[in-house]
Amino acid sequence: MRAITIKAAWNGHSDCQRCGIRESALFAELVEADFALLHDQIDDIDYPPGAALYHAGANGDWLFTLRAGAIKLVRYNADGSQRILRILRRGDICGLEVLVGSAYDHTAITLSPVMLCRIPRTLVERLNRDTPRLQKPLFERWHAALEEADAWLTELAAGHADVKTRVARLLCRLGNDGEPGLVTRLSLEDIGAVLGVAPESASRALGSLRRSNLLADVPGDRHHWRADTRGLAALASPTREN
Amino acid sequence: MRAITIKAAWNGHSDCQRCGIRESALFAELVEADFALLHDQIDDIDYPPGAALYHAGANGDWLFTLRAGAIKLVRYNADGSQRILRILRRGDICGLEVLVGSAYDHTAITLSPVMLCRIPRTLVERLNRDTPRLQKPLFERWHAALEEADAWLTELAAGHADVKTRVARLLCRLGNDGEPGLVTRLSLEDIGAVLGVAPESASRALGSLRRSNLLADVPGDRHHWRADTRGLAALASPTREN
DNA sequence: CGATATGTTGAAAAAAGTCAATGGCAGTGG
DNA sequence: CCACTGCCATTGACTTTTTTCAACATATCG
């Protein structure tokens, strides 16, 4: 591990009322009056790939809403190896746990250039006290996180599916909403840390997918792959009729 | 799979104010006045082993608090195999998700004789609307469920640990609070469904643990094992100094 | 007392891990 | 501009772990 000096770029305060992901954001159901409280408290920040938003166990003063890019939530084992527990995409929230305890449960690291909103914990707590409108979205966020964890346990964890199948499933989950066929690229080490396999095994699985024309590099773009989403999905689901 | 006719025994309404797990229960922080609302709405029910509390996708009208015994939360794959996502113990809640959507996310099946409280969804919703005291415990429950899912992903899912180690970790999690050294017994199929391994592999791991005197059957009790918790923990954690 | 479930064990096959060598590519510094 | 270095990915050969298939044991239940 090397020390990285990351310069996060501050883009000013967020205008939540005109936010591009407003309809899916935490504050979707707030009304005009509520937004007065938000003014100047939420910062709009960019991070380069590989930046740490926060570390597991650290005291948490902020929640984050991801507006573009991808973030991995990581936990480190006693032996120093990492395990990736979730990968967050546009519209996802991270750091929700600071509303319960005050420490972060995971380490959050950017996988690509990231644009996000940084929301003070105290603001969410105050809004939640003052209006009943925030509670439902908060419950829904908890539920979504749990659903995601459950899906990883069923689809991505070992058992009844070989590495190639699970890599295909992972790639399906990494699809970019905007451009179909474009998936965010992970390092072999990261794929290994998601699936619990050796990086070499991940490489062999990717190689096999490439040879089947289900996956290809994007020339000049080291942050994405080009993927045959339908083909991968067919491989990923055991929908064979026999 | 065989059809089972299960007769659940109704023990009358619960007296939440004098509940044995009151301090850790959902309603721990309610005050005297709130309990008036609870009267006669919460049922105290017993289930035999192998009973289904509810099925994934079914409409959910109840939450459950587990007062004794163990419950598995299961999801079925397309090919009919089961995956166990969590195992709930005394004090745990299941069915929280009905507060968000109205359908259950998993199938809940008892692993042993179970005593639980059945709470109507509408009651929790009303209480949560009328008093602010329920929100914090609800958030904490969501958080606890997510923590548990994350722990399973890191400790029990494959990767950097062989079957024997993971079985040892699972057994550590199955310890009974009341009687140290007594752990709730799972079938080989269930262990397989938790760890994502074949039942035969689970059997071999258990055999190895038995031969090391870390595990033994309890004569006359098919619902428990006797385990050397310290020895298992030593096996489970990679805390070797070398 | 069979009949069915569940658990155990052995032997062979398959999957994945490990170790090591190689190649490409980006960034660095002459 | 080019060699050099470090990082990451790929590939092969070999080892280990786990699965699979099968046979057999044990227990429960009508």
Coordinates of C-alpha atoms (C1' of nucleotides) in Angstrom, one line a residue:
Chain A
M1 CA 0.0 0.0 0.0
R2 CA 1.4 3.4 -0.9
A3 CA 0.4 6.7 0.5
I4 CA -1.6 8.6 -2.0
T5 CA -2.2 12.3 -1.9
I6 CA -5.6 12.9 -3.4
K7 CA -7.0 16.2 -4.2
A8 CA -10.7 16.2 -4.1
A9 CA -12.3 19.1 -6.0
W10 CA -14.9 21.2 -4.4
N11 CA -17.5 22.4 -6.8
G12 CA -19.5 24.5 -4.4
H13 CA -22.7 23.9 -2.6
S14 CA -25.3 21.5 -4.1
D15 CA -28.6 22.8 -5.4
C16 CA -30.6 19.8 -4.3
Q17 CA -33.9 21.1 -5.7
R18 CA -32.5 21.0 -9.2
C19 CA -30.4 17.9 -8.6
G20 CA -30.1 15.5 -11.6
I21 CA -30.9 12.5 -9.5
R22 CA -33.4 14.4 -7.4
E23 CA -36.2 11.9 -8.1
S24 CA -34.2 9.0 -6.7
A25 CA -32.3 10.9 -4.1
L26 CA -32.7 10.9 -0.4
F27 CA -34.5 14.2 -0.4
A28 CA -36.9 13.4 -3.2
E29 CA -40.0 13.9 -1.0
L30 CA -39.1 17.1 0.7
V31 CA -41.1 20.1 -0.1
E32 CA -40.1 23.7 -0.9
A33 CA -39.9 24.8 2.7
D34 CA -37.6 22.0 3.7
F35 CA -35.1 23.0 1.2
A36 CA -34.4 26.2 3.0
L37 CA -32.7 24.1 5.7
L38 CA -30.4 22.5 3.1
H39 CA -29.0 25.7 1.8
D40 CA -25.2 25.8 1.8
Q41 CA -24.9 22.7 3.9
I42 CA -24.4 20.1 1.2
D43 CA -21.2 20.2 -0.8
D44 CA -20.7 19.0 -4.3
I45 CA -17.4 17.2 -4.6
D46 CA -15.3 15.3 -7.2
Y47 CA -12.9 12.5 -6.4
P48 CA -10.3 10.9 -8.6
P49 CA -10.2 7.0 -8.8
G50 CA -8.7 5.3 -5.8
A51 CA -9.6 8.0 -3.2
A52 CA -10.9 7.0 0.2
L53 CA -14.0 8.8 1.3
Y54 CA -13.7 7.4 4.8
H55 CA -12.3 4.5 6.7
A56 CA -14.0 1.7 8.7
G57 CA -14.2 2.7 12.4
A58 CA -13.7 6.4 11.8
N59 CA -16.1 8.8 13.3
G60 CA -18.7 9.7 10.7
D61 CA -19.9 13.2 10.2
W62 CA -21.1 12.8 6.7
L63 CA -23.3 10.8 4.4
F64 CA -22.7 10.7 0.7
T65 CA -24.9 10.5 -2.3
L66 CA -23.2 9.2 -5.4
R67 CA -24.1 11.2 -8.5
A68 CA -21.6 9.6 -11.0
G69 CA -19.0 6.9 -10.9
A70 CA -18.6 3.9 -8.6
I71 CA -17.5 3.3 -5.1
K72 CA -16.5 0.1 -3.3
L73 CA -17.3 -0.6 0.3
V74 CA -14.4 -2.6 1.7
R75 CA -13.7 -4.5 4.9
Y76 CA -10.1 -5.6 5.7
N77 CA -9.5 -9.0 7.2
A78 CA -7.0 -9.7 10.0
D79 CA -4.4 -10.9 7.4
G80 CA -4.6 -7.7 5.4
S81 CA -6.6 -9.0 2.5
Q82 CA -9.6 -7.0 1.5
R83 CA -13.2 -8.1 1.0
I84 CA -15.5 -5.9 -1.1
L85 CA -19.0 -5.9 0.4
R86 CA -20.9 -3.7 -2.0
I87 CA -20.3 -1.6 -5.1
L88 CA -22.3 1.6 -5.1
R89 CA -23.5 3.3 -8.3
R90 CA -25.3 6.5 -9.3
G91 CA -28.1 7.3 -6.9
D92 CA -26.8 5.1 -4.1
I93 CA -26.0 6.4 -0.6
C94 CA -23.1 5.5 1.6
G95 CA -22.4 6.2 5.2
L96 CA -26.0 5.7 6.3
E97 CA -24.7 3.8 9.4
V98 CA -23.6 7.1 11.0
L99 CA -27.2 7.7 11.8
V100 CA -27.2 4.7 14.1
G101 CA -23.7 4.5 15.6
S102 CA -21.4 7.3 14.8
A103 CA -18.7 5.3 13.1
Y104 CA -18.5 4.0 9.6
D105 CA -18.8 0.3 9.1
H106 CA -16.7 0.1 6.0
T107 CA -13.9 1.8 4.1
A108 CA -15.3 3.6 1.0
I109 CA -13.0 3.9 -2.0
T110 CA -13.7 5.3 -5.4
L111 CA -13.3 3.0 -8.3
S112 CA -13.5 5.6 -11.0
P113 CA -13.8 9.4 -11.2
V114 CA -16.6 10.2 -8.8
M115 CA -19.1 13.0 -8.4
L116 CA -20.9 13.1 -5.1
C117 CA -22.8 15.2 -2.6
R118 CA -21.5 15.3 1.0
I119 CA -24.3 15.7 3.5
P120 CA -23.7 16.5 7.2
R121 CA -25.1 13.9 9.5
T122 CA -26.5 16.6 11.7
L123 CA -28.5 17.9 8.8
V124 CA -30.2 14.6 8.2
E125 CA -30.9 14.1 11.9
R126 CA -32.4 17.6 12.2
L127 CA -34.5 17.2 9.0
N128 CA -35.7 13.8 10.2
R129 CA -36.7 15.3 13.5
D130 CA -38.5 18.2 12.0
T131 CA -40.4 16.5 9.2
P132 CA -41.9 13.0 8.9
R133 CA -41.1 13.1 5.2
L134 CA -37.6 11.8 5.5
Q135 CA -38.3 8.6 7.4
K136 CA -39.8 6.6 4.6
P137 CA -36.8 7.3 2.2
L138 CA -34.4 6.4 5.0
F139 CA -36.2 3.1 5.6
E140 CA -36.1 2.4 1.9
R141 CA -32.3 3.1 1.8
W142 CA -31.7 0.6 4.6
H143 CA -33.9 -1.9 2.9
A144 CA -32.1 -1.4 -0.4
A145 CA -28.7 -1.9 1.2
L146 CA -29.9 -5.1 2.8
E147 CA -31.4 -6.4 -0.5
E148 CA -28.1 -5.7 -2.2
A149 CA -26.2 -7.6 0.5
D150 CA -28.6 -10.5 0.2
A151 CA -28.3 -10.6 -3.6
W152 CA -24.5 -10.7 -3.3
L153 CA -24.8 -13.6 -0.9
T154 CA -27.1 -15.6 -3.2
E155 CA -25.6 -14.7 -6.6
L156 CA -22.0 -13.8 -6.1
A157 CA -20.8 -15.9 -3.2
A158 CA -19.5 -19.4 -3.9
G159 CA -21.8 -22.4 -4.1
H160 CA -23.4 -24.1 -7.1
A161 CA -21.8 -21.7 -9.6
D162 CA -18.3 -21.7 -10.9
V163 CA -16.1 -18.6 -11.1
K164 CA -16.9 -17.9 -14.8
T165 CA -20.7 -17.7 -14.0
R166 CA -20.2 -15.5 -11.0
V167 CA -17.9 -13.2 -13.0
A168 CA -20.6 -12.9 -15.6
R169 CA -23.2 -12.0 -12.9
L170 CA -20.9 -9.4 -11.5
L171 CA -20.3 -7.8 -14.9
C172 CA -24.1 -7.7 -15.4
R173 CA -24.3 -5.7 -12.1
L174 CA -21.7 -3.3 -13.3
G175 CA -23.5 -2.1 -16.4
N176 CA -23.7 1.6 -16.9
D177 CA -27.2 3.0 -17.1
G178 CA -26.3 5.7 -19.6
E179 CA -24.5 3.7 -22.2
P180 CA -25.7 0.1 -22.7
G181 CA -22.8 -2.3 -23.2
L182 CA -20.4 -0.3 -21.2
V183 CA -19.5 -1.7 -17.8
T184 CA -17.2 -0.2 -15.2
R185 CA -13.9 -2.0 -15.2
L186 CA -12.5 -3.6 -12.1
S187 CA -9.0 -4.7 -11.4
L188 CA -8.5 -8.5 -11.0
E189 CA -7.7 -7.9 -7.4
D190 CA -11.0 -6.2 -6.9
I191 CA -13.0 -8.9 -8.7
G192 CA -11.2 -11.4 -6.5
A193 CA -12.2 -9.4 -3.4
V194 CA -15.8 -9.4 -4.5
L195 CA -16.1 -13.0 -5.4
G196 CA -13.7 -14.5 -2.9
V197 CA -11.4 -16.0 -5.6
A198 CA -7.8 -15.6 -6.6
P199 CA -7.0 -12.8 -9.1
E200 CA -5.6 -15.5 -11.5
S201 CA -8.9 -17.3 -11.5
A202 CA -10.7 -14.0 -12.3
S203 CA -8.3 -13.4 -15.2
R204 CA -9.0 -16.9 -16.6
A205 CA -12.7 -16.3 -16.4
L206 CA -12.4 -12.9 -18.1
G207 CA -10.2 -14.5 -20.8
S208 CA -12.8 -17.2 -21.4
L209 CA -15.5 -14.5 -21.7
R210 CA -13.3 -12.5 -24.1
R211 CA -12.8 -15.6 -26.3
S212 CA -16.6 -16.0 -26.4
N213 CA -16.9 -12.4 -27.6
L214 CA -18.9 -11.5 -24.5
L215 CA -16.4 -9.0 -23.3
A216 CA -13.8 -6.6 -24.9
D217 CA -11.5 -3.9 -23.9
V218 CA -12.4 -0.3 -24.8
P219 CA -9.4 1.2 -26.6
G220 CA -8.1 4.2 -24.8
D221 CA -10.5 3.8 -21.8
R222 CA -9.0 1.9 -18.9
H223 CA -12.1 2.5 -16.7
H224 CA -14.6 0.5 -18.8
W225 CA -15.2 -2.7 -20.7
R226 CA -17.5 -3.3 -23.5
A227 CA -19.8 -6.2 -22.8
D228 CA -22.5 -8.3 -24.4
T229 CA -25.0 -7.8 -21.6
R230 CA -27.6 -10.3 -23.0
G231 CA -25.0 -12.9 -23.5
L232 CA -23.6 -12.5 -20.1
A233 CA -27.1 -12.6 -18.6
A234 CA -27.7 -15.9 -20.4
L235 CA -24.6 -17.3 -18.9
A236 CA -25.3 -15.9 -15.5
S237 CA -28.8 -17.4 -15.0
P238 CA -29.3 -21.1 -15.0
T239 CA -32.3 -20.8 -17.4
R240 CA -31.5 -23.8 -19.4
E241 CA -34.5 -25.9 -20.4
N242 CA -33.8 -29.6 -20.1
Chain B
M1 CA -39.8 -31.5 0.0
R2 CA -42.8 -32.9 1.8
A3 CA -45.9 -31.0 2.8
I4 CA -46.0 -30.4 6.5
T5 CA -48.9 -29.7 8.6
I6 CA -47.7 -27.6 11.4
K7 CA -49.8 -26.7 14.4
A8 CA -48.6 -23.5 15.9
A9 CA -49.7 -23.1 19.5
W10 CA -51.2 -19.8 20.6
N11 CA -50.3 -18.9 24.1
G12 CA -52.5 -15.8 24.4
H13 CA -51.5 -12.2 24.1
S14 CA -48.1 -11.0 25.1
D15 CA -47.5 -8.9 28.1
C16 CA -44.7 -6.7 26.5
Q17 CA -44.2 -4.7 29.6
R18 CA -43.0 -7.8 31.5
C19 CA -41.3 -9.4 28.5
G20 CA -38.2 -11.5 29.3
I21 CA -36.3 -9.9 26.4
R22 CA -37.9 -6.5 27.0
E23 CA -34.5 -4.7 27.4
S24 CA -33.4 -5.9 23.9
A25 CA -36.8 -5.9 22.3
L26 CA -38.2 -3.5 19.7
F27 CA -40.4 -1.8 22.3
A28 CA -37.6 -1.3 24.9
E29 CA -37.9 2.4 24.9
L30 CA -41.6 2.8 25.0
V31 CA -43.2 4.4 28.0
E32 CA -46.1 3.3 30.1
A33 CA -48.6 5.2 28.1
D34 CA -47.5 3.6 24.8
F35 CA -48.2 0.1 26.1
A36 CA -51.9 0.8 26.2
L37 CA -51.8 0.7 22.4
L38 CA -50.2 -2.7 22.5
H39 CA -52.8 -4.4 24.6
D40 CA -54.2 -7.6 23.0
Q41 CA -52.6 -6.9 19.7
I42 CA -49.4 -9.0 20.0
D43 CA -49.8 -12.7 20.1
D44 CA -47.4 -15.1 21.8
I45 CA -47.0 -18.2 19.6
D46 CA -45.0 -21.4 19.7
Y47 CA -43.8 -23.2 16.6
P48 CA -42.3 -26.7 16.2
P49 CA -39.1 -27.2 14.2
G50 CA -39.4 -27.0 10.4
A51 CA -42.4 -24.6 10.4
A52 CA -42.6 -21.8 7.9
L53 CA -43.5 -18.4 9.4
Y54 CA -43.9 -16.9 6.0
H55 CA -42.8 -17.3 2.4
A56 CA -40.7 -15.0 0.2
G57 CA -43.0 -12.7 -1.9
A58 CA -46.0 -13.2 0.3
N59 CA -47.8 -10.2 1.6
G60 CA -46.7 -9.3 5.0
D61 CA -49.0 -8.4 7.8
W62 CA -46.8 -9.3 10.7
L63 CA -43.3 -8.8 12.2
F64 CA -41.9 -11.4 14.6
T65 CA -39.7 -11.1 17.6
L66 CA -37.9 -14.3 18.4
R67 CA -38.0 -15.1 22.2
A68 CA -36.5 -18.6 22.0
G69 CA -35.2 -21.0 19.4
A70 CA -33.7 -20.3 16.0
I71 CA -35.0 -19.3 12.6
K72 CA -33.4 -19.5 9.1
L73 CA -34.1 -16.9 6.5
V74 CA -34.0 -18.6 3.1
R75 CA -34.0 -17.7 -0.5
Y76 CA -34.6 -20.3 -3.2
N77 CA -32.5 -20.3 -6.4
A78 CA -34.0 -20.9 -9.8
D79 CA -32.8 -24.5 -9.7
G80 CA -34.6 -25.2 -6.5
S81 CA -31.6 -25.2 -4.2
Q82 CA -31.8 -23.1 -1.1
R83 CA -29.4 -20.4 0.2
I84 CA -29.6 -19.5 3.8
L85 CA -29.0 -15.7 4.3
R86 CA -29.3 -15.3 8.0
I87 CA -29.9 -17.3 11.1
L88 CA -31.9 -15.5 13.8
R89 CA -31.6 -16.0 17.5
R90 CA -33.3 -14.9 20.7
G91 CA -34.0 -11.2 20.5
D92 CA -33.8 -10.9 16.7
I93 CA -36.6 -9.6 14.6
C94 CA -37.8 -10.9 11.3
G95 CA -40.1 -9.4 8.7
L96 CA -38.9 -5.8 9.1
E97 CA -39.1 -5.4 5.4
V98 CA -42.9 -5.3 5.5
L99 CA -42.5 -1.8 6.8
V100 CA -41.0 -0.8 3.5
G101 CA -42.7 -2.8 0.8
S102 CA -45.4 -5.1 1.9
A103 CA -44.0 -8.4 0.9
Y104 CA -41.5 -10.6 2.7
D105 CA -38.0 -10.8 1.2
H106 CA -37.3 -14.3 2.4
T107 CA -38.9 -17.5 3.6
A108 CA -38.6 -17.9 7.3
I109 CA -38.3 -21.4 8.7
T110 CA -37.9 -22.5 12.3
L111 CA -34.8 -24.6 13.0
S112 CA -35.8 -25.7 16.5
P113 CA -38.9 -25.3 18.7
V114 CA -39.5 -21.5 18.6
M115 CA -41.3 -19.1 20.9
L116 CA -42.1 -15.8 19.3
C117 CA -44.2 -12.7 19.4
R118 CA -46.3 -11.8 16.4
I119 CA -46.7 -8.1 15.9
P120 CA -49.1 -6.6 13.4
R121 CA -47.5 -4.3 10.8
T122 CA -50.2 -1.8 11.3
L123 CA -49.4 -1.5 15.0
V124 CA -45.8 -0.7 14.4
E125 CA -46.7 1.8 11.8
R126 CA -49.2 3.5 14.1
L127 CA -46.8 3.6 17.0
N128 CA -44.1 4.9 14.8
R129 CA -46.4 7.7 13.7
D130 CA -47.6 8.6 17.2
T131 CA -44.3 8.5 19.0
P132 CA -40.7 9.3 18.0
R133 CA -39.4 6.7 20.4
L134 CA -39.8 3.8 18.0
Q135 CA -37.6 5.2 15.2
K136 CA -34.3 4.8 16.8
P137 CA -34.8 1.1 17.6
L138 CA -36.1 0.5 14.1
F139 CA -33.0 2.1 12.6
E140 CA -30.9 -0.1 14.9
R141 CA -32.7 -3.2 13.7
W142 CA -32.0 -2.4 10.1
H143 CA -28.4 -1.7 10.9
A144 CA -28.0 -5.0 12.8
A145 CA -29.4 -7.0 9.9
L146 CA -27.0 -5.3 7.6
E147 CA -24.1 -5.9 9.9
E148 CA -25.0 -9.5 10.1
A149 CA -25.2 -9.9 6.3
D150 CA -21.8 -8.2 6.0
A151 CA -20.3 -10.5 8.6
W152 CA -21.6 -13.5 6.7
L153 CA -20.1 -12.1 3.5
T154 CA -16.7 -11.6 5.1
E155 CA -16.5 -14.6 7.4
L156 CA -18.7 -17.4 6.0
A157 CA -18.5 -16.9 2.3
A158 CA -15.7 -18.7 0.4
G159 CA -12.4 -17.1 -0.1
H160 CA -9.1 -17.4 1.9
A161 CA -10.7 -20.0 4.3
D162 CA -11.3 -23.6 3.8
V163 CA -14.5 -25.4 4.7
K164 CA -13.4 -26.5 8.1
T165 CA -12.5 -23.0 9.2
R166 CA -15.8 -21.7 8.0
V167 CA -17.8 -24.4 9.7
A168 CA -15.9 -23.5 12.9
R169 CA -16.9 -19.9 12.5
L170 CA -20.5 -20.8 11.8
L171 CA -20.6 -23.0 15.0
C172 CA -19.2 -20.1 17.0
R173 CA -22.2 -18.0 15.8
L174 CA -24.6 -20.7 16.8
G175 CA -23.7 -20.7 20.5
N176 CA -26.5 -20.5 23.0
D177 CA -26.4 -17.5 25.3
G178 CA -27.9 -19.5 28.2
E179 CA -25.8 -22.6 28.2
P180 CA -22.2 -22.1 27.2
G181 CA -20.8 -24.9 25.1
L182 CA -24.2 -25.7 23.7
V183 CA -24.8 -24.8 20.1
T184 CA -27.9 -25.2 18.0
R185 CA -27.5 -28.1 15.6
L186 CA -28.0 -27.7 11.9
S187 CA -28.5 -30.4 9.3
L188 CA -25.7 -30.9 6.8
E189 CA -27.9 -29.6 4.1
D190 CA -28.4 -26.4 6.1
I191 CA -24.7 -26.0 6.8
G192 CA -24.2 -26.4 3.1
A193 CA -26.8 -23.8 2.3
V194 CA -25.2 -21.3 4.6
L195 CA -21.6 -21.8 3.5
G196 CA -22.2 -22.7 -0.2
V197 CA -20.6 -26.1 0.1
A198 CA -21.8 -29.6 -0.5
P199 CA -23.3 -31.4 2.5
E200 CA -20.6 -34.1 2.2
S201 CA -17.9 -31.4 2.7
A202 CA -19.8 -30.2 5.7
S203 CA -19.9 -33.7 7.1
R204 CA -16.2 -34.1 6.6
A205 CA -15.5 -30.8 8.4
L206 CA -17.7 -31.8 11.3
G207 CA -16.0 -35.2 11.5
S208 CA -12.6 -33.5 11.6
L209 CA -13.8 -31.2 14.4
R210 CA -15.2 -34.2 16.3
R211 CA -11.9 -36.0 16.0
S212 CA -10.2 -33.0 17.5
N213 CA -12.6 -33.1 20.4
L214 CA -14.0 -29.6 19.5
L215 CA -17.4 -30.9 18.9
A216 CA -19.6 -33.7 20.2
D217 CA -23.2 -34.9 20.0
V218 CA -25.5 -34.3 22.9
P219 CA -27.0 -37.7 23.8
G220 CA -30.8 -37.6 23.6
D221 CA -30.9 -34.0 22.2
R222 CA -31.0 -33.8 18.4
H223 CA -31.3 -30.1 18.4
H224 CA -27.9 -29.2 19.8
W225 CA -24.2 -30.0 19.8
R226 CA -21.7 -29.6 22.6
A227 CA -18.8 -27.5 21.4
D228 CA -15.5 -26.3 22.7
T229 CA -16.2 -22.7 21.9
R230 CA -12.7 -21.5 22.7
G231 CA -11.1 -24.1 20.6
L232 CA -13.4 -23.4 17.7
A233 CA -12.7 -19.7 18.0
A234 CA -9.0 -20.3 17.8
L235 CA -9.5 -22.3 14.7
A236 CA -11.8 -19.7 13.2
S237 CA -9.6 -16.7 13.5
P238 CA -6.3 -16.6 11.7
T239 CA -4.5 -15.3 14.9
R240 CA -1.5 -17.4 14.6
E241 CA 1.7 -15.8 15.6
N242 CA 4.5 -16.8 13.3
Chain C
dC1 C1' -40.3 -54.5 10.6
dG2 C1' -39.5 -52.2 6.4
dA3 C1' -39.3 -47.4 4.4
dT4 C1' -37.5 -43.0 4.3
dA5 C1' -34.5 -39.4 6.0
dT6 C1' -30.1 -38.2 7.2
dG7 C1' -25.3 -38.8 8.0
dT8 C1' -20.7 -41.0 6.9
dT9 C1' -17.0 -42.5 4.1
dG10 C1' -14.1 -43.8 0.0
dA11 C1' -12.4 -43.0 -4.6
dA12 C1' -12.2 -40.4 -8.8
dA13 C1' -13.0 -36.1 -11.2
dA14 C1' -13.3 -31.3 -11.5
dA15 C1' -12.5 -26.7 -9.9
dA16 C1' -9.7 -23.4 -8.0
dG17 C1' -5.4 -22.0 -5.8
dT18 C1' -0.5 -21.4 -5.9
dC19 C1' 3.9 -20.4 -7.8
dA20 C1' 6.5 -18.8 -11.3
dA21 C1' 7.7 -16.8 -15.8
dT22 C1' 6.4 -13.5 -19.2
dG23 C1' 4.6 -9.4 -21.5
dG24 C1' 2.5 -4.8 -21.8
dC25 C1' 2.0 -0.2 -20.4
dA26 C1' 2.5 4.1 -17.9
dG27 C1' 5.4 7.1 -15.7
dT28 C1' 10.2 8.5 -14.4
dG29 C1' 14.5 10.2 -15.1
dG30 C1' 18.4 10.4 -17.7
Chain D
dC1 C1' 13.6 10.2 -27.1
dC2 C1' 14.7 6.0 -24.8
dA3 C1' 15.8 2.8 -21.3
dC4 C1' 14.3 1.6 -16.8
dT5 C1' 11.1 0.5 -13.2
dG6 C1' 7.0 -0.9 -11.1
dC7 C1' 2.4 -2.4 -11.5
dC8 C1' -1.0 -5.2 -13.5
dA9 C1' -2.5 -8.8 -16.4
dT10 C1' -1.9 -13.3 -18.6
dT11 C1' -0.5 -17.9 -19.0
dG12 C1' 1.4 -22.6 -17.9
dA13 C1' 2.4 -26.3 -14.8
dC14 C1' 1.5 -28.3 -10.6
dT15 C1' -0.9 -28.8 -6.0
dT16 C1' -4.6 -28.6 -3.1
dT17 C1' -9.3 -28.4 -2.1
dT18 C1' -13.8 -29.5 -3.0
dT19 C1' -17.4 -31.8 -5.6
dT20 C1' -19.5 -35.7 -7.3
dC21 C1' -21.1 -40.3 -7.2
dA22 C1' -21.7 -44.3 -4.9
dA23 C1' -22.0 -47.4 -1.2
dC24 C1' -23.1 -48.0 3.3
dA25 C1' -24.6 -46.9 8.2
dT26 C1' -27.9 -45.1 11.5
dA27 C1' -32.0 -43.4 13.1
dT28 C1' -37.0 -42.3 13.1
dC29 C1' -41.6 -43.4 12.2
dG30 C1' -45.6 -45.4 10.8

